[in-house]
Coordinates of C-alpha atoms in Angstrom, one line a residue:
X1 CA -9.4 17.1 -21.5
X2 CA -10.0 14.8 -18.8
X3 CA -7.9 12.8 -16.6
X4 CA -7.4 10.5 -13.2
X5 CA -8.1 7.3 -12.4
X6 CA -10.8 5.2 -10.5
X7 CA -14.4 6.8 -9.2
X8 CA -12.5 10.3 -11.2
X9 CA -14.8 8.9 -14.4
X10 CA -18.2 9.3 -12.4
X11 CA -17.2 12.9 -12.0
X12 CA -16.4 13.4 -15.5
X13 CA -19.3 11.6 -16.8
X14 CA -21.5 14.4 -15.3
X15 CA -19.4 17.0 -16.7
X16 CA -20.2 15.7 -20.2
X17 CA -23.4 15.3 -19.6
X18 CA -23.7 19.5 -18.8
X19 CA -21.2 20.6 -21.8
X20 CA -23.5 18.2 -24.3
X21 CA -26.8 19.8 -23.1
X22 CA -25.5 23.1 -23.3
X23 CA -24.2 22.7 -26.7
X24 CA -21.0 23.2 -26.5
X25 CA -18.7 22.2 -29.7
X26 CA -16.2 19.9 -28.5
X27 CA -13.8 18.9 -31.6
X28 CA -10.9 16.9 -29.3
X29 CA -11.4 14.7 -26.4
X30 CA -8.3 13.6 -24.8
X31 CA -6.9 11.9 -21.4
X32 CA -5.1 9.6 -19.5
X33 CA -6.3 6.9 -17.0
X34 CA -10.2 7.0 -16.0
X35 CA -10.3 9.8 -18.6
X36 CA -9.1 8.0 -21.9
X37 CA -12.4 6.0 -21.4
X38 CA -14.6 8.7 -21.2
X39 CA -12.8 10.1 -23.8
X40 CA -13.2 6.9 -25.9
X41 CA -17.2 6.9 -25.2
X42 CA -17.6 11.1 -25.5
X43 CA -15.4 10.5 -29.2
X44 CA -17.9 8.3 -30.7
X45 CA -21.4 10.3 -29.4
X46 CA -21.3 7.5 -26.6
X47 CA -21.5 10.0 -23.3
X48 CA -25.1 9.3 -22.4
X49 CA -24.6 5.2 -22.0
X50 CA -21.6 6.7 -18.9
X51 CA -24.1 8.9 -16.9
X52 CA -27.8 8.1 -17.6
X53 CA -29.9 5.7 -15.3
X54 CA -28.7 2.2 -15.6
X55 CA -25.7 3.2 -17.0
X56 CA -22.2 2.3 -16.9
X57 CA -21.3 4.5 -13.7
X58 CA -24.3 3.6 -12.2
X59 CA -25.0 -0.1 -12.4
X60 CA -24.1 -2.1 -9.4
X61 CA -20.9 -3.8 -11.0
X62 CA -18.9 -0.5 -10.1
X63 CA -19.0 -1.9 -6.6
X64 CA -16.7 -4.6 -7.1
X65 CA -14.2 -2.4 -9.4
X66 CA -10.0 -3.3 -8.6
X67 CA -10.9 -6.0 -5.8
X68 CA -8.2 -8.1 -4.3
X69 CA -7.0 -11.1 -6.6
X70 CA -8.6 -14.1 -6.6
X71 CA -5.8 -16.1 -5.9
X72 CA -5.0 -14.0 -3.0
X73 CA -8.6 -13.8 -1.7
X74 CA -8.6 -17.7 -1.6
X75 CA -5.0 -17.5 0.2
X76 CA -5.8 -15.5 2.7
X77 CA -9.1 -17.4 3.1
X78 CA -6.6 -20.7 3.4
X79 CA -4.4 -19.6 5.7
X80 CA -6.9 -18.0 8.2
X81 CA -8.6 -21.5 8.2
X82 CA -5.5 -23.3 9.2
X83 CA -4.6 -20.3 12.2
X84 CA -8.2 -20.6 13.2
X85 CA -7.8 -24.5 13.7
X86 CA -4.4 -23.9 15.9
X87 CA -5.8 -21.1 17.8
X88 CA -9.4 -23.0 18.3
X89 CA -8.2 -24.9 22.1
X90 CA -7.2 -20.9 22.8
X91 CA -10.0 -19.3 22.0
X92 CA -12.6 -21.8 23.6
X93 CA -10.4 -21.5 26.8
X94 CA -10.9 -17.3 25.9
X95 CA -14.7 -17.7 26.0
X96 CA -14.5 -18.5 29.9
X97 CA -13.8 -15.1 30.2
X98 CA -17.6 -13.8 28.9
X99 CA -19.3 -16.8 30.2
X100 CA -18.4 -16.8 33.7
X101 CA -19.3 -12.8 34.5
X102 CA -22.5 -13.2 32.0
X103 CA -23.8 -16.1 34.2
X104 CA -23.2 -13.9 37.2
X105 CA -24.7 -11.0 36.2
X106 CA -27.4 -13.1 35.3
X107 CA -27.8 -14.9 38.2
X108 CA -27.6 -11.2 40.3
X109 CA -31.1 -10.5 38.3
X110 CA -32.3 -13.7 39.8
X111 CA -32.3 -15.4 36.1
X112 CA -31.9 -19.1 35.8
X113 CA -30.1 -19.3 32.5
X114 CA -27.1 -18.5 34.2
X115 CA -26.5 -22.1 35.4
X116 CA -27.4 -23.2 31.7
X117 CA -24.5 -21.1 30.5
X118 CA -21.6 -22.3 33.1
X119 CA -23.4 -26.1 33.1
X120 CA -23.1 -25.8 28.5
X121 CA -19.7 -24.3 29.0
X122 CA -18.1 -27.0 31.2
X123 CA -19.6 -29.5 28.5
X124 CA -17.9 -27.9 25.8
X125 CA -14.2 -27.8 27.2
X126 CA -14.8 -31.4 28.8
X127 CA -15.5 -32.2 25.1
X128 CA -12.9 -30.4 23.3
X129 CA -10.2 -31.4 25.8
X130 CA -11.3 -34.9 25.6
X131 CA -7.9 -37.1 25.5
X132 CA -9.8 -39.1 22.4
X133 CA -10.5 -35.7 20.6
X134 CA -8.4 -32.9 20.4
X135 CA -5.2 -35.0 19.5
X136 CA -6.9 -36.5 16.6
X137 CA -10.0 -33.7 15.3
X138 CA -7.5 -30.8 15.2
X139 CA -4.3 -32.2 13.5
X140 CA -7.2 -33.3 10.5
X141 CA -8.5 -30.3 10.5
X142 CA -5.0 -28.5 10.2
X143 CA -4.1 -30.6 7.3
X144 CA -7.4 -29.7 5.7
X145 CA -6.6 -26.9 6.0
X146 CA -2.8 -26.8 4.6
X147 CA -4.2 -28.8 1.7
X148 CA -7.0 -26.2 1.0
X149 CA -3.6 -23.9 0.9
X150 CA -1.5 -25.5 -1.3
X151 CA -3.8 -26.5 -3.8
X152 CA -4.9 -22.8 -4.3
X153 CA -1.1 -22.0 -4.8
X154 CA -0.9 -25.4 -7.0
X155 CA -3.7 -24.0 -9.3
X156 CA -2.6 -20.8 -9.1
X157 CA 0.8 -22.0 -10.8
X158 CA -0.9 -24.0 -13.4
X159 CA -2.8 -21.2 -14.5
X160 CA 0.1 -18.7 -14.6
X161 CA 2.1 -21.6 -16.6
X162 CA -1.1 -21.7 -19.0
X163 CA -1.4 -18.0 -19.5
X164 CA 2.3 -17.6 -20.4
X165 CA 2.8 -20.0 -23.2
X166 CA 4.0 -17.9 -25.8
X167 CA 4.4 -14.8 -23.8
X168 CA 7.7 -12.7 -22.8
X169 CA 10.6 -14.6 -21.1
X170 CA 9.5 -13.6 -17.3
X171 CA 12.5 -14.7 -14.7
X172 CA 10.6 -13.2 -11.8
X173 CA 10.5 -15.4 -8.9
X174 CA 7.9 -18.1 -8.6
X175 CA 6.8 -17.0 -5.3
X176 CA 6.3 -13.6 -6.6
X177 CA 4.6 -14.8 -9.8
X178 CA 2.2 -16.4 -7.5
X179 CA 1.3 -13.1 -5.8
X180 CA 2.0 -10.7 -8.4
X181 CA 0.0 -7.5 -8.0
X182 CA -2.7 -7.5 -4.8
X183 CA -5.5 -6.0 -7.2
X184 CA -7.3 -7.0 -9.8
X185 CA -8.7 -4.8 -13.0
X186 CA -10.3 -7.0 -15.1
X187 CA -13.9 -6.6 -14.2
X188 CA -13.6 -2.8 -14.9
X189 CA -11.7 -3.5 -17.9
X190 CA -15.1 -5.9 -19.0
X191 CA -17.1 -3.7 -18.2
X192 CA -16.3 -0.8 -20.1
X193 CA -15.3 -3.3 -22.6
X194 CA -18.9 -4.2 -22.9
X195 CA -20.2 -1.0 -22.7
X196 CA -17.8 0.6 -25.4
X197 CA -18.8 -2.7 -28.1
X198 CA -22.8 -2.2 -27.0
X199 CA -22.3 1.4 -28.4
X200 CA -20.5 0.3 -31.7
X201 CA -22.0 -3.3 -32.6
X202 CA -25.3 -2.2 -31.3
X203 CA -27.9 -4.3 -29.4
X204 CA -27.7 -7.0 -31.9
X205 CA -23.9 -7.5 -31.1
X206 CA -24.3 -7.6 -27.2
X207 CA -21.4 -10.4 -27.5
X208 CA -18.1 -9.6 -27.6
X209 CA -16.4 -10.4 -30.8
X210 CA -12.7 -11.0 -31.1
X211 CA -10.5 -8.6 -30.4
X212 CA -9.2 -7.5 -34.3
X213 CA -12.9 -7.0 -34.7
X214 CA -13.4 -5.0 -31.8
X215 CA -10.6 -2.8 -32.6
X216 CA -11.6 -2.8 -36.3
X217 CA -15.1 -1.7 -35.9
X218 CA -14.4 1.3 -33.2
X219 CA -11.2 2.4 -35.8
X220 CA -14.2 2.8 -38.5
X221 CA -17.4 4.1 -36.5
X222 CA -14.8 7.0 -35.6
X223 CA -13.5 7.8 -38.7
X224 CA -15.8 7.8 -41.2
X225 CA -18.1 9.9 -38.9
X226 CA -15.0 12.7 -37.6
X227 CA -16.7 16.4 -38.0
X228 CA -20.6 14.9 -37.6
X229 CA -22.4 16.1 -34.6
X230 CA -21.3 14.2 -31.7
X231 CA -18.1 12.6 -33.2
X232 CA -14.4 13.9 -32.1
X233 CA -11.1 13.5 -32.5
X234 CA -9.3 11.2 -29.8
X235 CA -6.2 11.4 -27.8
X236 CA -5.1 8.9 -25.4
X237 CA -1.8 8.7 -23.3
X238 CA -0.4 5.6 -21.3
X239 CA 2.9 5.0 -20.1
X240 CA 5.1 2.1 -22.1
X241 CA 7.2 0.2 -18.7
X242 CA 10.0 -1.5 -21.0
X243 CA 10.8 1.5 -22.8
X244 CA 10.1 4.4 -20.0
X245 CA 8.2 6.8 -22.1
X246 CA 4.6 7.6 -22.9
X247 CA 2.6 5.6 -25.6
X248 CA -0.1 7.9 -27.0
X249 CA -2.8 6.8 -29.2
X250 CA -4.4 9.2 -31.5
X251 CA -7.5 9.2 -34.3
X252 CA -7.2 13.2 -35.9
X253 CA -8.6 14.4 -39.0
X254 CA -6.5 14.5 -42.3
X255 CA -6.2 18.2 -41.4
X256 CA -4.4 17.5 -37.9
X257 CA -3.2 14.0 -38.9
X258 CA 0.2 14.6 -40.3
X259 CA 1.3 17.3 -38.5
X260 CA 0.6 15.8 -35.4
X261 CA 2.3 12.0 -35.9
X262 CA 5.4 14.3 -37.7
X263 CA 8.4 15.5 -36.0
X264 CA 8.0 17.1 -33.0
X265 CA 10.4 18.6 -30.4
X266 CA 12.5 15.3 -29.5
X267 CA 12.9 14.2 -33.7
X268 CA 11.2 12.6 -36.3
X269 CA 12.2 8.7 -34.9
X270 CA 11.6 9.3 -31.0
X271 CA 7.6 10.6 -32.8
X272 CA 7.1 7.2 -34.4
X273 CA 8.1 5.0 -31.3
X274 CA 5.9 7.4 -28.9
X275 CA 2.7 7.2 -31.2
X276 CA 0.3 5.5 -32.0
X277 CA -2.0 6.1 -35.4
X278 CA -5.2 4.8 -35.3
X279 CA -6.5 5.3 -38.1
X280 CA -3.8 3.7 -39.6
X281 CA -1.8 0.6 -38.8
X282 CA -2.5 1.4 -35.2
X283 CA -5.9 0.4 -35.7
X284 CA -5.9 -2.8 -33.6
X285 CA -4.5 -1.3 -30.6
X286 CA -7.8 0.6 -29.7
X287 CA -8.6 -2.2 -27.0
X288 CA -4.7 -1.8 -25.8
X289 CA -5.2 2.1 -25.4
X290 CA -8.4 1.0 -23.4
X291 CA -6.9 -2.0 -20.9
X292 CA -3.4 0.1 -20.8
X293 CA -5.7 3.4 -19.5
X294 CA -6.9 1.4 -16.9
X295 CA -3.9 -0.5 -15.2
X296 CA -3.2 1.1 -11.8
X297 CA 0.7 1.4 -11.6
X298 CA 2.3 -1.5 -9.2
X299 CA -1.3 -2.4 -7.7
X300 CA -2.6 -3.8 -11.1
X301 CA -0.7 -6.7 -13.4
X302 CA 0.7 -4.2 -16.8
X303 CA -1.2 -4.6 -20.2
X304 CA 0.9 -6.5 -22.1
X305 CA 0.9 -4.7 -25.9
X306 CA 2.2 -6.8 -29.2
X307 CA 2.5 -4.3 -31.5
X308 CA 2.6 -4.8 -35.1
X309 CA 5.3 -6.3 -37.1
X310 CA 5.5 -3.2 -39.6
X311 CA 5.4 -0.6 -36.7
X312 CA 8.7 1.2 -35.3
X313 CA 8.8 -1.7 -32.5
X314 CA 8.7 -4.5 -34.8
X315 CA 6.3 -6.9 -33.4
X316 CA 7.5 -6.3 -29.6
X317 CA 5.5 -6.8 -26.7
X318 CA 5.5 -4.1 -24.3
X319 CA 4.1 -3.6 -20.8
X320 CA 1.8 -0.3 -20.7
X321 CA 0.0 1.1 -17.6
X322 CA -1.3 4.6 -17.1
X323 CA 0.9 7.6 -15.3
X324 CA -0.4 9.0 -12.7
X325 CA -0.4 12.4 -12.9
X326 CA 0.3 12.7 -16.9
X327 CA -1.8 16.1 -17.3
X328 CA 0.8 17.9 -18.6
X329 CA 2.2 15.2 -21.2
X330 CA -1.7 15.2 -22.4
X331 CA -1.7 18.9 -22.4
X332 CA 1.4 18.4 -24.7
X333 CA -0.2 16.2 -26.8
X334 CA -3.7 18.3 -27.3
X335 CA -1.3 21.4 -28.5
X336 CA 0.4 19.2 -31.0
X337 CA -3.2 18.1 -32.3
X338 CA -4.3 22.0 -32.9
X339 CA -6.2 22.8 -30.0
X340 CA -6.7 26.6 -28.9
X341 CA -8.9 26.4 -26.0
X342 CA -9.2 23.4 -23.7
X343 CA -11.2 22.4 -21.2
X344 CA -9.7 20.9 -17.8
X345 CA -11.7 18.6 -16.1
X346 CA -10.5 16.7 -12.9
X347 CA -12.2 15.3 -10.1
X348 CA -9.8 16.2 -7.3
X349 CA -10.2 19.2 -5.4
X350 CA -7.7 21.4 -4.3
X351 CA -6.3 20.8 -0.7
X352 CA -7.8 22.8 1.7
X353 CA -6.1 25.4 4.2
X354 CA -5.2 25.0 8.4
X355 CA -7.5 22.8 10.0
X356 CA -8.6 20.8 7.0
X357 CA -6.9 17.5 8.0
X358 CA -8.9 14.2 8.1
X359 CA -8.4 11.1 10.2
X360 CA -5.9 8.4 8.6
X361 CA -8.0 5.5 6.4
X362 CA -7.1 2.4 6.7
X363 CA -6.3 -0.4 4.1
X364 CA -4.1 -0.7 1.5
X365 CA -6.8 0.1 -1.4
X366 CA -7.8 3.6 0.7
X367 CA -3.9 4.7 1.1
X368 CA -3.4 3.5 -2.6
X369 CA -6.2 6.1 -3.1
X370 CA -4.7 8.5 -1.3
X371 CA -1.8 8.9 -3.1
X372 CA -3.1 9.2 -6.5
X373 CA -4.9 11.7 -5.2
X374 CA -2.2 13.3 -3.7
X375 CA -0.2 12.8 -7.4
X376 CA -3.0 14.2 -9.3
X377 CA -3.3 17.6 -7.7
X378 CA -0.2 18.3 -7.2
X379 CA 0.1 17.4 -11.0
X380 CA -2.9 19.6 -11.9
X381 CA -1.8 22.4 -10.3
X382 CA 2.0 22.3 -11.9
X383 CA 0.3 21.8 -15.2
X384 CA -2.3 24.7 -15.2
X385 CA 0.4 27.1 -13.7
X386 CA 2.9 25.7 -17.0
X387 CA 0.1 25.7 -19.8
X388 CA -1.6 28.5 -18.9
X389 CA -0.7 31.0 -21.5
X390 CA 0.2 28.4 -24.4
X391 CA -3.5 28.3 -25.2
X392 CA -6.1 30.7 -25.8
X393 CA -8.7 30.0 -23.2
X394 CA -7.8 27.3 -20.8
X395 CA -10.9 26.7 -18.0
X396 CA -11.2 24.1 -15.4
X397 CA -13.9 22.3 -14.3
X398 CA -13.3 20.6 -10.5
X399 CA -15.4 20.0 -7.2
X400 CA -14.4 22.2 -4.7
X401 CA -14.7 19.2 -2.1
X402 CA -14.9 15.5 -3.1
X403 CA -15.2 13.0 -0.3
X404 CA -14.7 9.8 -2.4
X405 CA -11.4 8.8 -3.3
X406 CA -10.4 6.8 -6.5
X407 CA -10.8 3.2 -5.1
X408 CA -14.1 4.2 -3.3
X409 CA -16.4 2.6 -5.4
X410 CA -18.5 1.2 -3.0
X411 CA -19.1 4.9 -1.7
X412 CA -17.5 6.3 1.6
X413 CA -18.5 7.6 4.5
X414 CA -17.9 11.5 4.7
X415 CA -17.1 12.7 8.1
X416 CA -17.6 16.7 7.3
X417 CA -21.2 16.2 6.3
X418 CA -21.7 13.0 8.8
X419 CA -23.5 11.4 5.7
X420 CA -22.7 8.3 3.5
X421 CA -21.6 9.4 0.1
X422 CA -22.9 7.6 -2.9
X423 CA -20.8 7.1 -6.5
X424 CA -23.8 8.3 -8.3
X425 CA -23.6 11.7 -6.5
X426 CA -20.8 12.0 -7.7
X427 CA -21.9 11.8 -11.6
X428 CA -24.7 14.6 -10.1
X429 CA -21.8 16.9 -8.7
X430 CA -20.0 17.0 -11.9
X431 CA -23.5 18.2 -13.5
X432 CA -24.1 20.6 -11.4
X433 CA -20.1 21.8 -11.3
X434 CA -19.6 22.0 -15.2
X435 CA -22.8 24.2 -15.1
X436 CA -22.0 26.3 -11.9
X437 CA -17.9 27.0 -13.3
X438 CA -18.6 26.9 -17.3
X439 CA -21.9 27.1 -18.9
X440 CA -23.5 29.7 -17.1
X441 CA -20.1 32.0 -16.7
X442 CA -18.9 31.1 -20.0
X443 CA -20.8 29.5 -22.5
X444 CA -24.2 32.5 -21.5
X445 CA -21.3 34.8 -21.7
X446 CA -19.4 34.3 -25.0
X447 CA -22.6 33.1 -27.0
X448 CA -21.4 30.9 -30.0
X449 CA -18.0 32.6 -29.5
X450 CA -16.7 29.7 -27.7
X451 CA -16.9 26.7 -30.0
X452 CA -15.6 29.0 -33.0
X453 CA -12.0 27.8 -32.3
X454 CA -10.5 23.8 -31.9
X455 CA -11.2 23.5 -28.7
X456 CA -10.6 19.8 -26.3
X457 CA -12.3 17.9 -23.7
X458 CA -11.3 15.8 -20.9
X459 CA -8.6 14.8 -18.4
X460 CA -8.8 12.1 -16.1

């Protein structure tokens, strides 16, 4: 079972990588966030194309994962142009402040271009200052400037006017729709897109088809090959906005199938508006569980679902995002399949004792990282301590320290080994972790024992 979100798939990428070597019989793989698209790749025998050289977690692209938007990028850019020109008289004025003591100190070492300096300087402000200039060069240049600013937020508009046509009623704001969320997930949701198709269509489909297509030819690579080596069952879990409760998307054998999309718990009708079949109707939405798995709550724009007209929501369109700390609802959801003995596998360590605080990060992306951090061990831990005894076996696989938090794609500095800490490592550490807390404890203890019962992969 895997779960998280951000950089939390590198780490579990490596912990597939182990389990497959060692031969371990994995039947389920299930998760939320980061971890629904491992799961995705580890269902259809599709592991190796996460972890090996070149690779989805390794390729250079992962650098530029959840940047700010666009639009925001150029709005910023704009309005930092038009301050500049306003605060251009001021800052020249500033610069007197370094030239004056530099051409001193130069002229104490007995260094002529110290009257250069002063003699360039006095040029500059007798230019700048210039009755003839400055009333005329900087009120252009802080028009330029507004223009530059309004025609982002013009385009901006047109394109959010373009997009919606056809879409839900939205009576938000304008100024808000112009903003929206700060970050931007479509070039992670690409790129595993890509990845995911390269694995079904195969090298002579490199180009995306359309979506039905897409969704149509994952839906049948998984099911006609369920129980072949390398091929598992799928759970997937992402949180519906409009109507406030999880959305999970399954593919399960015949044996598991209509147990698991019957009543359960909560009655037969609250089962068929909370799943999603597909290897049935639900078919189409395997893209939606994908893009829904990797919408960061508030930061990230929702994925906006149309389900089908002969499904429980009759056509609807529904905003999904992933949950944050949904362990336990996957947990749920891998009992209801048949599972017996799951494996746990997060990314984020346990907090340490006294003494273990670090300094405060700055940004918005690093405290964003922080607390989904924060959420997913304190979510792990209430989980484990709940489903411990409702399964057979229930292990854990999880660093005991990880430096990198889940928006540090670009690597991070790590202060208690004074060393920069690379994303790839981080696939390596959950090698060497799966091995050093499972296989060589577990799987060279039990024998073939272990993959004798149903047993499930993967939280994220």
């Amino acid at each position: 079972m895997l779960t998280g979100t951000g950089t939390s798939g590198a780490y579990q990428a490596g912990v597939i990588r182990a389990l497959q070597e060692a031969g371990v019989k994995i039947d389920l793989v299930a998760g939320h966030g980061i971890g629904a698209v491992t799961a995705m790749f580890a269902a259809t025998d599709g592991g190796a194309r996460l972890w090996e050289a070149g690779g989805l977690w390794r390729h250079r692209l992962v650098a530029r994962f959840y940047r700010w938007r666009p639009r925001i990028r150029w709005m910023a850019l704009a309005t930092a142009a038009a301050l500049s020109v306003v605060l251009i008289p001021f800052a020249i004025l500033g610069l007197g402040l370094l030239t004056y003591p530099l051409a001193f100190l130069l002229g104490m070492a007995g260094l002529d271009p110290g009257r250069s300096i002063v003699a360039g300087y006095g040029r500059l402000v007798t230019t700048v200052f210039e009755p003839a200039f400055l009333p005329t060069a900087l009120p252009r240049a802080l028009v330029l400037s507004l223009a530059a600013l309004v025609g982002v937020v013009a385009l901006s508009l047109l394109v959010l006017l373009f997009d919606g046509q056809g879409a839900r009623t939205n009576r938000t704001r304008l100024w808000w729709r112009i903003l929206g969320s700060p970050l931007d997930a479509s070039r992670v949701v690409d790129h595993f897109e890509a990845g995911l198709w390269r694995l079904v269509g195969g090298a002579a489909h490199a180009r995306l088809p359309s979506d039905p297509e897409f969704c149509r030819g994952y839906a049948e690579l998984l099911s006609e090959n369920l129980g072949q080596p390398g091929f598992r069952e799928l759970v997937v879990v992402v949180h519906d906005l409009d109507t406030r409760r999880d959305l999970v998307f399954a593919m399960l054998s015949e044996r598991h199938r209509r147990d698991f999309f019957r009543r359960r718990g909560g009655g037969e009708e609250r089962r068929m508006a909370e799943t999603v079949d597909l290897a049935g109707v639900g078919r189409h939405h395997v893209l939606d569980a994908l893009r829904g798995a990797l919408v960061l709550p508030v930061a990230t724009e929702p994925h906006v679902m149309r389900f089908e007209p002969e499904s429980y929501w009759r056509g609807e369109s529904h905003r999904i995002v992933d949950r944050p700390g949904a362990i336990a609802r996957v947990l749920a959801e891998v009992e209801s399949a048949g599972a017996e003995q799951v494996i746990l596998v997060s990314a984020f360590a346990e907090g340490g004792g006294p003494h273990a605080l670090s300094a405060l990060r700055d940004g918005g992306r690093r405290r964003l990282g922080e607390y989904l951090s924060a959420v997913e061990v304190a979510a792990h831990r209430d989980a484990v301590g709940t489903w411990q005894g409702r399964f057979k076996a229930l292990f854990e696989i999880r660093p005991a320290y990880n430096p990198l938090g889940p928006l540090d794609f670009r690597g991070r500095f790590d202060e208690q080994s004074d060393r920069w800490f690379e994303l790839a490592e981080l696939v390596d550490r959950g090698y060497e972790d799966a091995y050093r807390q499972f296989v060589d404890p577990v799987v060279a203890a039990s024998g073939d024992g272990l993959g004798a019962a149903r047993g499930g992969a993967a939280r994220t």
